[in-house]
mmCIF file of C-alpha atoms in Angstrom:
data_model
loop_
_atom_site.group_PDB
_atom_site.id
_atom_site.type_symbol
_atom_site.label_atom_id
_atom_site.label_comp_id
_atom_site.label_asym_id
_atom_site.label_seq_id
_atom_site.Cartn_x
_atom_site.Cartn_y
_atom_site.Cartn_z
ATOM 1 C CA MET A 1 0.000 0.000 0.000
ATOM 2 C CA HIS A 2 2.848 2.393 0.837
ATOM 3 C CA ILE A 3 4.407 1.711 -2.556
ATOM 4 C CA ALA A 4 1.110 2.525 -4.286
ATOM 5 C CA PHE A 5 0.806 5.823 -2.377
ATOM 6 C CA ALA A 6 4.400 6.718 -3.288
ATOM 7 C CA ILE A 7 3.819 6.035 -6.989
ATOM 8 C CA VAL A 8 0.523 7.958 -7.018
ATOM 9 C CA GLY A 9 2.099 10.874 -5.133
ATOM 10 C CA LEU A 10 5.013 10.943 -7.566
ATOM 11 C CA ALA A 11 2.638 10.940 -10.559
ATOM 12 C CA ILE A 12 0.480 13.732 -9.106
ATOM 13 C CA ASN A 13 3.533 15.900 -8.453
ATOM 14 C CA PHE A 14 4.593 15.569 -12.083
ATOM 15 C CA VAL A 15 1.068 16.391 -13.269
ATOM 16 C CA ALA A 16 1.174 19.543 -11.119
ATOM 17 C CA CYS A 17 4.487 20.628 -12.615
ATOM 18 C CA LEU A 18 3.317 19.838 -16.142
ATOM 19 C CA SER A 19 0.279 22.030 -15.478
ATOM 20 C CA TYR A 20 2.587 24.860 -14.424
ATOM 21 C CA VAL A 21 4.867 24.294 -17.434
ATOM 22 C CA ARG A 22 1.821 24.475 -19.706
ATOM 23 C CA ALA A 23 0.777 27.753 -18.076
ATOM 24 C CA ILE A 24 4.271 29.181 -18.630
ATOM 25 C CA LEU A 25 4.313 28.212 -22.312
ATOM 26 C CA ARG A 26 0.862 29.815 -22.691
ATOM 27 C CA SER A 27 2.134 33.011 -21.021
ATOM 28 C CA GLU A 28 -0.299 32.486 -18.139
ATOM 29 C CA ALA A 29 2.299 32.184 -15.350
ATOM 30 C CA THR A 30 5.548 33.955 -14.502
ATOM 31 C CA PRO A 31 7.664 31.877 -12.104
ATOM 32 C CA ASN A 32 10.233 33.378 -9.788
ATOM 33 C CA ARG A 33 13.290 31.494 -11.061
ATOM 34 C CA VAL A 34 15.165 31.907 -7.769
ATOM 35 C CA THR A 35 12.459 30.015 -5.891
ATOM 36 C CA TRP A 36 12.005 27.324 -8.518
ATOM 37 C CA PHE A 37 15.763 26.814 -8.958
ATOM 38 C CA LEU A 38 16.210 26.299 -5.219
ATOM 39 C CA TRP A 39 13.046 24.161 -5.118
ATOM 40 C CA ALA A 40 14.770 21.898 -7.645
ATOM 41 C CA ILE A 41 17.963 21.552 -5.589
ATOM 42 C CA VAL A 42 16.733 21.367 -1.986
ATOM 43 C CA PRO A 43 14.325 18.379 -2.278
ATOM 44 C CA LEU A 44 16.989 16.409 -4.120
ATOM 45 C CA ILE A 45 19.319 16.950 -1.147
ATOM 46 C CA ALA A 46 16.540 16.124 1.331
ATOM 47 C CA GLY A 47 15.692 13.002 -0.679
ATOM 48 C CA ALA A 48 19.323 11.908 -0.639
ATOM 49 C CA ALA A 49 19.406 12.453 3.130
ATOM 50 C CA GLN A 50 16.196 10.437 3.568
ATOM 51 C CA TRP A 51 17.624 7.628 1.451
ATOM 52 C CA ARG A 52 20.794 7.638 3.542
ATOM 53 C CA ALA A 53 18.664 7.495 6.702
ATOM 54 C CA GLY A 54 16.883 4.404 5.339
ATOM 55 C CA VAL A 55 13.454 6.024 4.955
ATOM 56 C CA GLY A 56 12.513 3.891 1.953
ATOM 57 C CA ILE A 57 9.944 4.246 -0.847
ATOM 58 C CA SER A 58 8.467 7.569 0.322
ATOM 59 C CA THR A 59 11.804 9.132 -0.639
ATOM 60 C CA LEU A 60 10.653 8.929 -4.271
ATOM 61 C CA VAL A 61 7.941 11.509 -3.589
ATOM 62 C CA VAL A 62 10.498 13.962 -2.164
ATOM 63 C CA LEU A 63 12.831 13.375 -5.121
ATOM 64 C CA SER A 64 9.972 14.020 -7.563
ATOM 65 C CA VAL A 65 9.337 17.323 -5.809
ATOM 66 C CA GLY A 66 12.833 18.341 -6.908
ATOM 67 C CA ALA A 67 12.602 17.036 -10.475
ATOM 68 C CA GLY A 68 9.388 18.918 -11.269
ATOM 69 C CA PRO A 69 10.702 22.422 -10.488
ATOM 70 C CA ALA A 70 13.726 21.725 -12.684
ATOM 71 C CA CYS A 71 11.262 21.321 -15.567
ATOM 72 C CA VAL A 72 9.584 24.605 -14.587
ATOM 73 C CA VAL A 73 12.919 26.479 -14.638
ATOM 74 C CA LEU A 74 13.696 25.034 -18.078
ATOM 75 C CA ALA A 75 10.224 25.974 -19.355
ATOM 76 C CA SER A 76 10.652 29.525 -18.021
ATOM 77 C CA PHE A 77 13.623 29.966 -20.349
ATOM 78 C CA VAL A 78 11.916 28.297 -23.306
ATOM 79 C CA GLY A 79 8.750 30.365 -22.830
ATOM 80 C CA GLY A 80 10.598 33.522 -21.764
ATOM 81 C CA MET A 81 8.192 33.999 -18.843
ATOM 82 C CA GLY A 82 10.442 33.703 -15.793
ATOM 83 C CA SER A 83 12.162 36.447 -13.835
ATOM 84 C CA TRP A 84 15.581 36.774 -12.204
ATOM 85 C CA ARG A 85 14.831 40.331 -11.095
ATOM 86 C CA LEU A 86 15.883 40.419 -7.482
ATOM 87 C CA GLY A 87 15.106 42.794 -4.678
ATOM 88 C CA PRO A 88 16.552 42.790 -1.141
ATOM 89 C CA PHE A 89 13.879 40.314 -0.001
ATOM 90 C CA ASP A 90 14.881 37.800 -2.698
ATOM 91 C CA TYR A 91 18.581 38.150 -1.848
ATOM 92 C CA VAL A 92 17.961 37.523 1.862
ATOM 93 C CA CYS A 93 15.788 34.467 1.182
ATOM 94 C CA GLY A 94 18.251 33.036 -1.317
ATOM 95 C CA ALA A 95 21.171 33.623 1.053
ATOM 96 C CA CYS A 96 19.332 31.897 3.916
ATOM 97 C CA SER A 97 18.523 28.953 1.680
ATOM 98 C CA LEU A 98 22.111 28.555 0.466
ATOM 99 C CA ALA A 99 23.466 29.010 4.012
ATOM 100 C CA ALA A 100 21.289 26.131 5.230
ATOM 101 C CA LEU A 101 22.601 23.925 2.423
ATOM 102 C CA ALA A 102 26.196 24.898 3.254
ATOM 103 C CA LEU A 103 25.675 23.997 6.923
ATOM 104 C CA TRP A 104 24.336 20.599 5.891
ATOM 105 C CA ALA A 105 27.399 20.016 3.712
ATOM 106 C CA ILE A 106 29.570 20.701 6.757
ATOM 107 C CA THR A 107 27.673 18.433 9.166
ATOM 108 C CA GLY A 108 26.857 15.541 6.811
ATOM 109 C CA ASP A 109 24.286 14.141 9.266
ATOM 110 C CA PRO A 110 21.033 12.940 7.573
ATOM 111 C CA VAL A 111 18.707 14.336 10.270
ATOM 112 C CA THR A 112 20.552 17.661 10.245
ATOM 113 C CA ALA A 113 20.342 17.604 6.444
ATOM 114 C CA ILE A 114 16.573 17.198 6.562
ATOM 115 C CA VAL A 115 16.116 20.019 9.105
ATOM 116 C CA LEU A 116 18.354 22.366 7.133
ATOM 117 C CA SER A 117 16.684 21.340 3.877
ATOM 118 C CA ILE A 118 13.322 22.340 5.344
ATOM 119 C CA LEU A 119 14.753 25.721 6.375
ATOM 120 C CA ALA A 120 16.395 26.157 2.973
ATOM 121 C CA ASP A 121 13.242 25.222 1.077
ATOM 122 C CA ALA A 122 11.093 27.508 3.222
ATOM 123 C CA ALA A 123 13.477 30.414 2.637
ATOM 124 C CA ALA A 124 13.410 29.679 -1.086
ATOM 125 C CA ALA A 125 9.603 29.608 -1.056
ATOM 126 C CA LEU A 126 9.182 33.056 0.527
ATOM 127 C CA PRO A 127 9.689 35.098 -2.694
ATOM 128 C CA THR A 128 7.017 33.061 -4.471
ATOM 129 C CA ILE A 129 4.657 33.204 -1.475
ATOM 130 C CA ARG A 130 5.105 36.987 -1.485
ATOM 131 C CA LYS A 131 4.510 37.148 -5.242
ATOM 132 C CA ALA A 132 1.451 34.905 -4.965
ATOM 133 C CA TRP A 133 0.009 37.285 -2.378
ATOM 134 C CA LEU A 134 0.813 40.495 -4.257
ATOM 135 C CA GLN A 135 0.329 39.277 -7.856
ATOM 136 C CA PRO A 136 -1.836 36.132 -7.816
ATOM 137 C CA ALA A 137 -2.539 36.486 -11.534
ATOM 138 C CA THR A 138 1.124 35.610 -12.247
ATOM 139 C CA GLU A 139 0.720 32.147 -10.705
ATOM 140 C CA ASN A 140 -1.060 28.995 -11.888
ATOM 141 C CA ARG A 141 -3.527 28.162 -9.111
ATOM 142 C CA SER A 142 -4.481 24.681 -10.289
ATOM 143 C CA ALA A 143 -0.837 23.533 -10.317
ATOM 144 C CA TYR A 144 -0.485 24.335 -6.617
ATOM 145 C CA LEU A 145 -3.779 22.630 -5.793
ATOM 146 C CA ILE A 146 -2.702 19.470 -7.645
ATOM 147 C CA ALA A 147 0.687 19.625 -5.913
ATOM 148 C CA PHE A 148 -1.031 19.861 -2.524
ATOM 149 C CA VAL A 149 -2.974 16.661 -3.263
ATOM 150 C CA GLY A 150 0.302 15.007 -4.309
ATOM 151 C CA MET A 151 1.978 16.030 -1.048
ATOM 152 C CA VAL A 152 -0.902 14.631 1.033
ATOM 153 C CA VAL A 153 -0.765 11.336 -0.873
ATOM 154 C CA GLY A 154 3.023 11.364 -0.493
ATOM 155 C CA ILE A 155 2.874 11.575 3.286
ATOM 156 C CA LEU A 156 0.592 8.521 3.270
ATOM 157 C CA SER A 157 3.430 6.560 1.663
ATOM 158 C CA VAL A 158 5.613 6.881 4.785
ATOM 159 C CA ARG A 159 6.051 3.513 6.502
ATOM 160 C CA GLU A 160 7.780 4.344 9.754
ATOM 161 C CA ALA A 161 6.787 7.107 12.168
ATOM 162 C CA THR A 162 10.241 8.664 12.434
ATOM 163 C CA PHE A 163 11.402 12.254 12.133
ATOM 164 C CA SER A 164 13.521 11.425 9.090
ATOM 165 C CA ALA A 165 10.538 9.876 7.332
ATOM 166 C CA TYR A 166 7.898 12.478 8.154
ATOM 167 C CA ALA A 167 9.581 15.857 8.614
ATOM 168 C CA PHE A 168 10.219 16.967 5.027
ATOM 169 C CA ASN A 169 6.977 15.422 3.759
ATOM 170 C CA ALA A 170 4.982 17.223 6.473
ATOM 171 C CA TYR A 171 6.713 20.479 5.585
ATOM 172 C CA LEU A 172 5.782 19.991 1.910
ATOM 173 C CA VAL A 173 2.122 19.570 2.869
ATOM 174 C CA ALA A 174 2.246 22.773 4.969
ATOM 175 C CA ALA A 175 4.026 24.784 2.268
ATOM 176 C CA SER A 176 1.621 23.608 -0.445
ATOM 177 C CA ALA A 177 -1.379 24.356 1.763
ATOM 178 C CA THR A 178 -0.065 27.885 2.359
ATOM 179 C CA LEU A 179 0.187 28.630 -1.361
ATOM 180 C CA VAL A 180 -3.223 27.105 -2.073
ATOM 181 C CA LEU A 181 -4.845 29.221 0.651
ATOM 182 C CA ILE A 182 -3.157 32.379 -0.622
ATOM 183 C CA LEU A 183 -4.123 31.769 -4.248
ATOM 184 C CA TYR A 184 -7.683 30.645 -3.554
ATOM 185 C CA LEU A 185 -8.417 33.158 -0.801
ATOM 186 C CA PRO A 186 -11.333 35.356 -1.954
ATOM 187 C CA ARG A 187 -10.021 38.905 -2.400
ATOM 188 C CA ARG A 188 -9.666 41.624 -4.989
ATOM 189 C CA ARG A 189 -7.427 40.445 -7.809
ATOM 190 C CA SER A 190 -7.728 43.252 -10.342
ATOM 191 C CA LEU A 191 -5.030 45.466 -8.833
ATOM 192 C CA ALA A 192 -2.846 42.487 -7.835
ATOM 193 C CA GLY A 193 -2.993 41.044 -11.329
ATOM 194 C CA ALA A 194 -1.944 44.361 -12.856
ATOM 195 C CA LEU A 195 1.239 44.677 -10.806
ATOM 196 C CA PRO A 196 4.509 43.651 -12.479
ATOM 197 C CA ALA A 197 5.917 40.250 -11.522
ATOM 198 C CA LYS A 198 8.877 40.168 -9.219
#
């Protein structure tokens, strides 16, 4: 059963990213490349740490979370819809994310790697969370909703109730839920959609 949940979660995550890629190529979404680039790297590190800690099949879901954003970054260049324009907020978030990864490289401990990967991923997510709040029209809502479902299914694939097994998966559910709530929260979108993407 855990294997089935892992495979389904992996498939849903790819569907979510393909939905976002499609939106980019149709000029309907403008990803923050800093966030998506770091989202591609951090889960791959967390997945490697989980694998090293012996977590098992649920690691595939975390690894897929890294592979999908890599496709989004590539599509942003092909479609010419991404942005590297950075403000102070983006620099701080990117620096925090990279600092967490550097600390993991120094420690080499799988549990430490997972904790720091969560901090790094959260820091990387902040520019996109900010953009989703200020300019929701620049994001693809359905992709985040599909991703949220994939994260929930992914956490069901965890076999053992250990920190290494659950921590990053639980974080992914929380992060996805945050973006879904922001993008689906009823509020005025006319002004937000007219603002330039960051």
